[in-house]
Amino acid sequence: MKLKDSLNIKVFLWIFGALVVCCLVIYGSIMLFLPKSYEMILSARMESEIEKLSKVLAKTKFEDVETVLEDFCKKNQMLVSFEENGTVHQYGDADKMKTNTDKISSLSQEMMFSDRPQSYLFTIVSLTSSNQELIGALLKLLPFVLILILLISLLVAWICSRIIVKPVTEISEVSRRMAKLDMTWECRINRTDEIGILAHSLNTMSKNLSESMHELEAANEQLKQDMERIDELNKQHQYFFATASHELKTPITIIKGQVESMMLGIGRYKDTREVLPETLKEIERMEQLVKEILAISKQEMNPIHHMELLSLTDILKRVCQCLAPLAKDKNIQVQKKISEDVMLMGNEQLLQKAVHNIISNAIRHSPTGGEINIDLSSQCLSVINSGVNIPEEDLNKLFTPFYRVEKSHNRLTGGSGLGLYLVKIILEQHDLSFSIRNIHDSVCFEITLNSQNLNQN
């Protein structure tokens, strides 16, 4: 009765017999296959070392070869010789090679030196150490032994399954479905021995795993999104600082050239009163670029921690008033349709900077005599400048730092390429969706005011 009710005793007896058979088979297999495997391993090792030596000699001058070959012979217990103009050069302990009774293997191969055009026929004689090589061979033979044990264990497991039959078969089917993450099952085995306990444990585990899997899937998806975001930010940072360095080199080079020319009194640079204003303008442009770079770096490193309820209507009106002279200089008509009391949770200084960049971009890139339409409602803010289109291939790149549609990269006409990138950072930190697209002969920049950020009185 004890044997009938105890799976441990039954499995113990079968595994005991199986292990005895496995040990005998493994021992016989080692005795049968080890010599041939040992020779193959030695041969492969010798060829590998010779190949490495050939590569080293190809980079070594003839006069330095003695040190290389002596080190090679000492490390690998080999004897190396080659002939040059009737002279035989030999390296290694030849006396030890003659007196040693271990097996000796030899191999010939042509090799070259870095400063000699012709190749030389090298003869390499290997003296093997039986104990060390046997240990190495046993280690390399280990995968074969493991596979053999696995095959025998599978056979024993099949024999055991034929004896235990139904309960193990059902549990096996359950485990197969578990491997496919199918938890819509119940193991129905009414027994009091270890199999019954296992069936009950599987049912409990299935319930717990099903709940945990749903939680892990949600967490994994969130982690995946976070990792993709981090990876994208790292790439953006690398690109940003690499491009910033490049952008700063140009004005610095110009200033340096002008100052050196003034110091040497070359051509028109003799009149410093005429040239210094140009140099000052270049310094001011570089100063503005540095300020923009620092502003972006500061914004990326210091996310917004304090937000308050503020009037987007007032911000938009202040920006329009500030940019009115710029629009007047280009004879641009600004049509405004601004709803009153549009409130928003955010940082006033940053939102004003973002709106300022958007509208100033629209003015600077509109043709003289053009028109700009600014529309603010409880759902969105849109800025449309007419008379211009952006190539479709450039639309998705406008928010890349230092990217300019104006291919000449002239800062006077194309800007620094950082304005919209700063806008992107600020709007993303406020969780505001935005887009830019072509509409007929116009360009529309639109910000969606979602319910989480918007509070309209």
Short mmCIF file of C-alpha atoms in Angstrom, two decimals:
data_model
loop_
_atom_site.label_atom_id
_atom_site.label_comp_id
_atom_site.label_asym_id
_atom_site.label_seq_id
_atom_site.Cartn_x
_atom_site.Cartn_y
_atom_site.Cartn_z
CA MET A 1 0.00 0.00 0.00
CA LYS A 2 2.83 2.35 0.79
CA LEU A 3 4.40 1.74 -2.58
CA LYS A 4 1.04 2.18 -4.31
CA ASP A 5 0.29 5.53 -2.61
CA SER A 6 3.80 7.01 -2.80
CA LEU A 7 4.98 8.36 -6.12
CA ASN A 8 8.33 9.18 -4.54
CA ILE A 9 9.19 5.48 -3.99
CA LYS A 10 8.11 4.46 -7.52
CA VAL A 11 10.03 7.30 -9.18
CA PHE A 12 13.04 6.67 -6.98
CA LEU A 13 13.29 3.00 -8.06
CA TRP A 14 13.00 3.82 -11.76
CA ILE A 15 15.40 6.77 -11.64
CA PHE A 16 17.89 4.71 -9.65
CA GLY A 17 17.96 2.04 -12.35
CA ALA A 18 18.06 4.69 -15.10
CA LEU A 19 21.04 6.44 -13.51
CA VAL A 20 22.96 3.16 -13.28
CA VAL A 21 22.38 2.51 -16.98
CA CYS A 22 23.26 6.14 -17.86
CA CYS A 23 26.55 5.95 -15.96
CA LEU A 24 27.52 2.69 -17.63
CA VAL A 25 26.65 3.95 -21.11
CA ILE A 26 28.44 7.28 -20.56
CA TYR A 27 31.54 5.55 -19.22
CA GLY A 28 31.65 3.17 -22.19
CA SER A 29 31.07 6.04 -24.64
CA ILE A 30 33.98 8.01 -23.19
CA MET A 31 36.26 5.01 -23.44
CA LEU A 32 35.17 4.48 -27.06
CA PHE A 33 35.21 8.01 -28.48
CA LEU A 34 37.76 9.90 -26.38
CA PRO A 35 40.98 8.91 -28.28
CA LYS A 36 39.68 10.06 -31.68
CA SER A 37 38.18 13.21 -30.24
CA TYR A 38 41.43 13.96 -28.42
CA GLU A 39 43.45 13.79 -31.64
CA MET A 40 40.97 15.99 -33.51
CA ILE A 41 41.03 18.62 -30.75
CA LEU A 42 44.85 18.70 -30.73
CA SER A 43 44.96 19.05 -34.50
CA ALA A 44 42.39 21.86 -34.50
CA ARG A 45 44.21 23.70 -31.71
CA MET A 46 47.52 23.42 -33.49
CA GLU A 47 46.04 24.76 -36.75
CA SER A 48 44.40 27.63 -34.86
CA GLU A 49 47.64 28.64 -33.13
CA ILE A 50 49.55 28.46 -36.40
CA GLU A 51 46.95 30.64 -38.09
CA LYS A 52 47.32 33.22 -35.33
CA LEU A 53 51.13 33.05 -35.70
CA SER A 54 50.83 33.61 -39.44
CA LYS A 55 48.81 36.79 -38.87
CA VAL A 56 51.29 38.07 -36.28
CA LEU A 57 54.31 37.40 -38.52
CA ALA A 58 52.61 39.22 -41.40
CA LYS A 59 52.80 42.34 -39.23
CA THR A 60 56.33 41.67 -37.89
CA LYS A 61 59.66 42.66 -39.41
CA PHE A 62 62.22 39.92 -40.05
CA GLU A 63 64.67 41.36 -37.55
CA ASP A 64 62.04 41.15 -34.74
CA VAL A 65 60.90 37.61 -35.51
CA GLU A 66 63.09 35.88 -32.94
CA THR A 67 61.21 37.28 -29.95
CA VAL A 68 57.83 36.46 -31.47
CA LEU A 69 58.74 32.88 -32.34
CA GLU A 70 60.46 32.17 -29.02
CA ASP A 71 57.38 33.38 -27.15
CA PHE A 72 55.16 31.29 -29.42
CA CYS A 73 57.26 28.14 -28.84
CA LYS A 74 57.40 28.65 -25.09
CA LYS A 75 53.68 29.27 -24.79
CA ASN A 76 52.57 26.36 -26.98
CA GLN A 77 55.43 23.90 -26.36
CA MET A 78 56.26 23.83 -30.06
CA LEU A 79 59.39 23.82 -32.20
CA VAL A 80 59.45 26.22 -35.19
CA SER A 81 61.96 26.20 -38.02
CA PHE A 82 62.30 27.73 -41.48
CA GLU A 83 65.03 28.10 -44.12
CA GLU A 84 66.38 31.35 -45.56
CA ASN A 85 69.05 31.35 -48.26
CA GLY A 86 70.28 27.94 -47.19
CA THR A 87 70.33 28.85 -43.49
CA VAL A 88 67.94 27.02 -41.20
CA HIS A 89 66.47 29.12 -38.42
CA GLN A 90 65.17 27.07 -35.51
CA TYR A 91 63.33 28.23 -32.38
CA GLY A 92 62.15 26.38 -29.31
CA ASP A 93 63.69 23.78 -26.97
CA ALA A 94 64.87 21.11 -29.42
CA ASP A 95 66.60 19.07 -26.68
CA LYS A 96 63.39 18.78 -24.72
CA MET A 97 61.56 17.75 -27.87
CA LYS A 98 64.03 14.89 -28.46
CA THR A 99 64.00 13.55 -24.90
CA ASN A 100 60.25 13.78 -24.33
CA THR A 101 58.26 10.61 -24.96
CA ASP A 102 54.88 12.31 -25.46
CA LYS A 103 53.27 12.38 -28.87
CA ILE A 104 54.76 14.79 -31.42
CA SER A 105 52.74 16.37 -34.26
CA SER A 106 54.17 18.40 -37.12
CA LEU A 107 52.72 20.74 -39.69
CA SER A 108 54.18 22.82 -42.56
CA GLN A 109 52.80 26.16 -43.71
CA GLU A 110 54.01 29.10 -45.77
CA MET A 111 54.20 32.44 -43.95
CA MET A 112 55.45 35.95 -44.73
CA PHE A 113 57.06 38.85 -42.88
CA SER A 114 55.93 42.45 -43.16
CA ASP A 115 59.22 43.62 -44.70
CA ARG A 116 59.91 40.61 -46.98
CA PRO A 117 58.05 40.09 -50.27
CA GLN A 118 58.66 36.32 -50.43
CA SER A 119 57.08 33.64 -48.27
CA TYR A 120 58.92 31.04 -46.19
CA LEU A 121 58.01 27.44 -45.49
CA PHE A 122 57.66 27.01 -41.74
CA THR A 123 57.75 23.61 -40.06
CA ILE A 124 55.99 23.50 -36.70
CA VAL A 125 56.46 20.54 -34.36
CA SER A 126 54.11 20.27 -31.37
CA LEU A 127 54.89 18.53 -28.08
CA THR A 128 51.64 17.77 -26.28
CA SER A 129 51.09 17.36 -22.57
CA SER A 130 48.81 14.37 -22.04
CA ASN A 131 47.22 15.43 -18.75
CA GLN A 132 46.36 18.99 -19.80
CA GLU A 133 45.14 18.04 -23.23
CA LEU A 134 43.05 15.20 -21.82
CA ILE A 135 41.30 17.62 -19.48
CA GLY A 136 40.64 19.97 -22.39
CA ALA A 137 39.33 17.11 -24.50
CA LEU A 138 36.98 16.01 -21.71
CA LEU A 139 35.60 19.54 -21.47
CA LYS A 140 35.03 19.74 -25.22
CA LEU A 141 33.38 16.30 -25.07
CA LEU A 142 30.97 17.48 -22.38
CA PRO A 143 28.18 18.61 -24.80
CA PHE A 144 28.13 15.15 -26.37
CA VAL A 145 27.85 13.54 -22.92
CA LEU A 146 25.02 15.86 -21.95
CA ILE A 147 23.11 15.11 -25.14
CA LEU A 148 23.55 11.39 -24.52
CA ILE A 149 22.25 11.76 -20.96
CA LEU A 150 19.31 13.79 -22.26
CA LEU A 151 18.37 11.14 -24.81
CA ILE A 152 18.57 8.34 -22.25
CA SER A 153 16.59 10.42 -19.74
CA LEU A 154 13.90 11.02 -22.33
CA LEU A 155 13.71 7.29 -22.96
CA VAL A 156 13.43 6.56 -19.22
CA ALA A 157 10.79 9.30 -18.84
CA TRP A 158 8.77 7.69 -21.64
CA ILE A 159 8.97 4.29 -19.94
CA CYS A 160 7.88 5.87 -16.64
CA SER A 161 4.97 7.65 -18.37
CA ARG A 162 3.80 4.31 -19.74
CA ILE A 163 3.69 2.93 -16.19
CA ILE A 164 2.12 5.93 -14.46
CA VAL A 165 -0.13 6.48 -17.57
CA LYS A 166 -3.26 8.59 -17.11
CA PRO A 167 -2.46 11.18 -14.39
CA VAL A 168 0.93 12.03 -15.85
CA THR A 169 -0.58 12.22 -19.35
CA GLU A 170 -3.19 14.70 -18.17
CA ILE A 171 -0.65 16.79 -16.30
CA SER A 172 1.56 16.75 -19.39
CA GLU A 173 -1.32 18.10 -21.49
CA VAL A 174 -1.90 20.79 -18.87
CA SER A 175 1.78 21.79 -18.89
CA ARG A 176 1.73 21.97 -22.69
CA ARG A 177 -1.14 24.40 -22.56
CA MET A 178 0.64 26.34 -19.81
CA ALA A 179 3.71 26.66 -22.06
CA LYS A 180 1.44 28.37 -24.60
CA LEU A 181 0.18 30.66 -21.81
CA ASP A 182 -3.29 29.09 -22.06
CA MET A 183 -4.80 29.23 -18.58
CA THR A 184 -8.37 28.22 -19.52
CA TRP A 185 -8.12 24.73 -18.05
CA GLU A 186 -8.55 22.79 -14.82
CA CYS A 187 -6.61 19.70 -13.85
CA ARG A 188 -9.24 17.13 -12.65
CA ILE A 189 -7.28 14.49 -10.73
CA ASN A 190 -8.73 13.21 -7.47
CA ARG A 191 -5.83 11.55 -5.70
CA THR A 192 -4.16 11.76 -2.31
CA ASP A 193 -0.56 11.08 -3.36
CA GLU A 194 2.00 13.46 -4.81
CA ILE A 195 0.24 13.57 -8.21
CA GLY A 196 -2.96 14.77 -6.55
CA ILE A 197 -1.04 17.45 -4.68
CA LEU A 198 0.66 18.47 -7.93
CA ALA A 199 -2.69 18.74 -9.74
CA HIS A 200 -4.10 20.97 -7.00
CA SER A 201 -0.95 23.11 -7.04
CA LEU A 202 -1.20 23.51 -10.82
CA ASN A 203 -4.79 24.72 -10.53
CA THR A 204 -3.76 27.27 -7.90
CA MET A 205 -0.72 28.33 -9.92
CA SER A 206 -2.83 28.73 -13.07
CA LYS A 207 -5.13 31.16 -11.31
CA ASN A 208 -2.24 33.17 -9.87
CA LEU A 209 -0.31 33.16 -13.16
CA SER A 210 -3.33 34.33 -15.10
CA GLU A 211 -3.65 37.36 -12.84
CA SER A 212 0.08 38.04 -12.84
CA MET A 213 0.35 37.75 -16.62
CA HIS A 214 -2.20 40.49 -17.17
CA GLU A 215 -0.31 42.74 -14.78
CA LEU A 216 3.04 41.90 -16.38
CA GLU A 217 1.73 42.52 -19.88
CA ALA A 218 0.57 45.99 -18.89
CA ALA A 219 3.85 46.71 -17.10
CA ASN A 220 5.88 45.34 -20.01
CA GLU A 221 4.06 47.49 -22.51
CA GLN A 222 4.65 50.57 -20.38
CA LEU A 223 8.32 49.64 -19.94
CA LYS A 224 8.67 49.12 -23.69
CA GLN A 225 7.27 52.57 -24.37
CA ASP A 226 9.53 54.11 -21.74
CA MET A 227 12.62 52.38 -23.17
CA GLU A 228 11.76 53.51 -26.69
CA ARG A 229 11.30 57.04 -25.38
CA ILE A 230 14.62 56.95 -23.52
CA ASP A 231 16.40 55.58 -26.58
CA GLU A 232 14.89 58.28 -28.77
CA LEU A 233 15.89 60.99 -26.28
CA ASN A 234 19.46 59.69 -26.14
CA LYS A 235 19.69 59.80 -29.93
CA GLN A 236 18.25 63.31 -29.96
CA HIS A 237 20.74 64.49 -27.34
CA GLN A 238 23.69 63.06 -29.26
CA TYR A 239 22.50 64.66 -32.48
CA PHE A 240 21.73 67.96 -30.74
CA PHE A 241 25.15 68.46 -29.15
CA ALA A 242 27.02 67.24 -32.24
CA THR A 243 25.11 69.70 -34.43
CA ALA A 244 25.41 72.50 -31.86
CA SER A 245 29.19 72.16 -31.95
CA HIS A 246 29.14 72.36 -35.73
CA GLU A 247 26.83 75.39 -35.73
CA LEU A 248 29.07 77.28 -33.31
CA LYS A 249 32.21 76.65 -35.35
CA THR A 250 31.06 78.84 -38.24
CA PRO A 251 30.59 82.18 -36.37
CA ILE A 252 33.71 81.53 -34.30
CA THR A 253 35.73 80.98 -37.50
CA ILE A 254 34.31 84.18 -39.01
CA ILE A 255 35.09 86.25 -35.91
CA LYS A 256 38.58 84.79 -35.67
CA GLY A 257 39.27 85.59 -39.33
CA GLN A 258 38.02 89.15 -38.99
CA VAL A 259 40.03 89.82 -35.84
CA GLU A 260 43.22 88.37 -37.35
CA SER A 261 42.71 90.44 -40.51
CA MET A 262 42.25 93.59 -38.45
CA MET A 263 45.39 92.82 -36.46
CA LEU A 264 47.37 92.34 -39.68
CA GLY A 265 45.75 95.32 -41.41
CA ILE A 266 44.69 93.38 -44.50
CA GLY A 267 42.60 95.19 -47.12
CA ARG A 268 39.39 96.72 -45.85
CA TYR A 269 40.08 95.35 -42.37
CA LYS A 270 42.49 98.26 -41.84
CA ASP A 271 39.45 100.42 -41.10
CA THR A 272 38.38 98.78 -37.82
CA ARG A 273 35.50 101.23 -37.36
CA GLU A 274 33.89 99.79 -40.49
CA VAL A 275 34.57 96.12 -39.73
CA LEU A 276 33.93 96.03 -35.97
CA PRO A 277 30.13 96.46 -36.37
CA GLU A 278 30.11 93.38 -38.63
CA THR A 279 32.11 91.46 -36.03
CA LEU A 280 29.71 92.63 -33.31
CA LYS A 281 26.72 91.39 -35.32
CA GLU A 282 28.35 87.99 -35.73
CA ILE A 283 29.06 87.87 -31.98
CA GLU A 284 25.44 88.81 -31.26
CA ARG A 285 24.21 86.03 -33.58
CA MET A 286 26.50 83.56 -31.82
CA GLU A 287 25.32 84.84 -28.44
CA GLN A 288 21.70 84.30 -29.48
CA LEU A 289 22.48 80.78 -30.66
CA VAL A 290 24.21 79.96 -27.36
CA LYS A 291 21.22 81.34 -25.44
CA GLU A 292 18.87 79.11 -27.43
CA ILE A 293 21.09 76.07 -26.87
CA LEU A 294 21.27 76.78 -23.13
CA ALA A 295 17.51 77.32 -22.96
CA ILE A 296 16.87 73.97 -24.62
CA SER A 297 19.39 72.14 -22.44
CA LYS A 298 17.92 73.71 -19.30
CA GLN A 299 14.39 72.81 -20.35
CA GLU A 300 15.32 69.20 -21.12
CA MET A 301 17.21 68.74 -17.85
CA ASN A 302 14.61 70.51 -15.67
CA PRO A 303 11.05 69.36 -16.43
CA ILE A 304 8.18 71.56 -15.30
CA HIS A 305 7.40 71.01 -11.63
CA HIS A 306 5.13 73.99 -10.99
CA MET A 307 2.03 74.70 -13.06
CA GLU A 308 -0.78 77.13 -12.44
CA LEU A 309 -4.07 78.11 -13.99
CA LEU A 310 -3.37 80.87 -16.49
CA SER A 311 -5.09 82.67 -19.34
CA LEU A 312 -4.00 81.48 -22.77
CA THR A 313 -6.04 84.36 -24.18
CA ASP A 314 -3.87 86.95 -22.39
CA ILE A 315 -0.66 85.18 -23.43
CA LEU A 316 -1.71 85.17 -27.08
CA LYS A 317 -2.68 88.85 -27.01
CA ARG A 318 0.66 89.86 -25.47
CA VAL A 319 2.61 87.89 -28.07
CA CYS A 320 0.61 89.41 -30.95
CA GLN A 321 1.24 92.90 -29.60
CA CYS A 322 4.96 92.17 -29.22
CA LEU A 323 5.29 90.86 -32.80
CA ALA A 324 3.13 93.56 -34.41
CA PRO A 325 6.19 95.68 -35.48
CA LEU A 326 7.76 92.63 -37.16
CA ALA A 327 4.56 91.98 -39.11
CA LYS A 328 4.29 95.67 -40.03
CA ASP A 329 7.84 95.72 -41.42
CA LYS A 330 6.86 92.95 -43.89
CA ASN A 331 3.45 94.51 -44.58
CA ILE A 332 1.75 91.34 -43.26
CA GLN A 333 -1.91 91.44 -42.22
CA VAL A 334 -2.58 89.55 -38.95
CA GLN A 335 -6.22 88.41 -38.66
CA LYS A 336 -7.10 87.40 -35.08
CA LYS A 337 -10.07 85.44 -33.78
CA ILE A 338 -9.34 84.98 -30.08
CA SER A 339 -11.91 83.57 -27.67
CA GLU A 340 -12.04 85.18 -24.25
CA ASP A 341 -11.26 83.43 -20.97
CA VAL A 342 -9.50 80.36 -22.38
CA MET A 343 -7.72 79.04 -19.29
CA LEU A 344 -4.91 76.50 -19.24
CA MET A 345 -2.83 74.67 -16.61
CA GLY A 346 0.83 75.38 -17.35
CA ASN A 347 3.91 77.53 -16.98
CA GLU A 348 3.23 81.04 -18.25
CA GLN A 349 6.80 81.93 -19.25
CA LEU A 350 7.32 78.73 -21.22
CA LEU A 351 3.94 78.81 -22.97
CA GLN A 352 4.53 82.43 -23.94
CA LYS A 353 7.92 81.42 -25.40
CA ALA A 354 6.32 78.60 -27.40
CA VAL A 355 3.51 80.80 -28.78
CA HIS A 356 6.05 83.55 -29.58
CA ASN A 357 8.21 81.12 -31.58
CA ILE A 358 5.22 79.77 -33.52
CA ILE A 359 3.87 83.19 -34.55
CA SER A 360 7.30 84.72 -35.23
CA ASN A 361 8.10 81.73 -37.47
CA ALA A 362 4.87 82.30 -39.36
CA ILE A 363 5.74 85.97 -39.89
CA ARG A 364 9.36 85.39 -40.89
CA HIS A 365 8.47 82.68 -43.41
CA SER A 366 5.51 84.49 -44.97
CA PRO A 367 6.01 86.51 -48.16
CA THR A 368 5.89 90.29 -47.99
CA GLY A 369 2.27 91.47 -48.11
CA GLY A 370 0.99 88.09 -46.93
CA GLU A 371 -1.63 87.24 -44.35
CA ILE A 372 -1.61 85.35 -41.05
CA ASN A 373 -4.75 84.02 -39.34
CA ILE A 374 -4.64 83.32 -35.61
CA ASP A 375 -7.61 81.40 -34.18
CA LEU A 376 -8.02 80.48 -30.49
CA SER A 377 -11.01 78.46 -29.30
CA SER A 378 -11.72 76.19 -26.36
CA GLN A 379 -10.59 73.21 -28.47
CA CYS A 380 -7.46 74.42 -30.24
CA LEU A 381 -5.07 77.19 -31.18
CA SER A 382 -4.21 77.47 -34.87
CA VAL A 383 -1.79 79.78 -36.69
CA ILE A 384 -2.08 79.85 -40.51
CA ASN A 385 0.28 81.81 -42.75
CA SER A 386 -0.73 82.08 -46.41
CA GLY A 387 1.30 82.27 -49.58
CA VAL A 388 3.77 79.55 -48.69
CA ASN A 389 4.01 75.74 -48.52
CA ILE A 390 6.52 73.40 -46.91
CA PRO A 391 7.77 70.43 -48.97
CA GLU A 392 6.08 67.25 -47.74
CA GLU A 393 9.40 65.53 -47.15
CA ASP A 394 10.37 68.34 -44.71
CA LEU A 395 7.20 68.37 -42.58
CA ASN A 396 8.25 65.51 -40.31
CA LYS A 397 11.73 66.99 -39.84
CA LEU A 398 10.74 70.52 -38.77
CA PHE A 399 10.96 69.66 -35.06
CA THR A 400 14.49 68.24 -35.41
CA PRO A 401 17.09 70.53 -33.80
CA PHE A 402 19.02 72.74 -36.26
CA TYR A 403 16.89 71.55 -39.18
CA ARG A 404 16.02 74.29 -41.65
CA VAL A 405 13.85 74.03 -44.74
CA GLU A 406 15.91 76.89 -46.18
CA LYS A 407 18.81 74.78 -47.52
CA SER A 408 21.40 77.56 -47.58
CA HIS A 409 21.49 77.48 -43.75
CA ASN A 410 21.61 81.29 -43.74
CA ARG A 411 20.58 82.37 -40.26
CA LEU A 412 19.30 85.66 -41.61
CA THR A 413 16.65 83.91 -43.71
CA GLY A 414 16.32 80.46 -42.19
CA GLY A 415 16.88 81.04 -38.46
CA SER A 416 18.89 78.79 -36.20
CA GLY A 417 16.62 75.77 -36.57
CA LEU A 418 16.04 75.59 -32.79
CA GLY A 419 12.77 77.51 -32.48
CA LEU A 420 10.36 74.69 -33.30
CA TYR A 421 12.49 72.18 -31.41
CA LEU A 422 12.03 74.28 -28.25
CA VAL A 423 8.31 74.55 -29.03
CA LYS A 424 8.15 70.74 -29.25
CA ILE A 425 9.83 70.31 -25.85
CA ILE A 426 7.57 72.84 -24.12
CA LEU A 427 4.32 71.48 -25.60
CA GLU A 428 5.26 67.88 -24.81
CA GLN A 429 6.01 68.83 -21.19
CA HIS A 430 2.52 70.36 -21.05
CA ASP A 431 1.00 67.17 -22.60
CA LEU A 432 -0.36 69.23 -25.51
CA SER A 433 -0.80 67.60 -28.91
CA PHE A 434 0.40 69.62 -31.92
CA SER A 435 0.83 69.29 -35.67
CA ILE A 436 1.97 71.24 -38.72
CA ARG A 437 0.56 70.67 -42.19
CA ASN A 438 0.01 72.29 -45.60
CA ILE A 439 -3.43 73.69 -46.44
CA HIS A 440 -3.70 74.69 -50.10
CA ASP A 441 -1.21 77.59 -50.37
CA SER A 442 -0.84 77.96 -46.60
CA VAL A 443 0.86 76.32 -43.62
CA CYS A 444 -1.15 75.54 -40.47
CA PHE A 445 0.34 75.01 -37.00
CA GLU A 446 -2.30 73.62 -34.65
CA ILE A 447 -2.24 72.92 -30.90
CA THR A 448 -5.01 70.74 -29.48
CA LEU A 449 -6.23 71.83 -26.04
CA ASN A 450 -7.27 68.62 -24.28
CA SER A 451 -9.59 68.41 -21.30
CA GLN A 452 -6.82 67.57 -18.85
CA ASN A 453 -5.03 70.87 -19.46
CA LEU A 454 -7.94 73.13 -20.36
CA ASN A 455 -10.26 74.90 -17.97
CA GLN A 456 -12.64 77.36 -19.55
CA ASN A 457 -14.67 79.63 -17.35
#
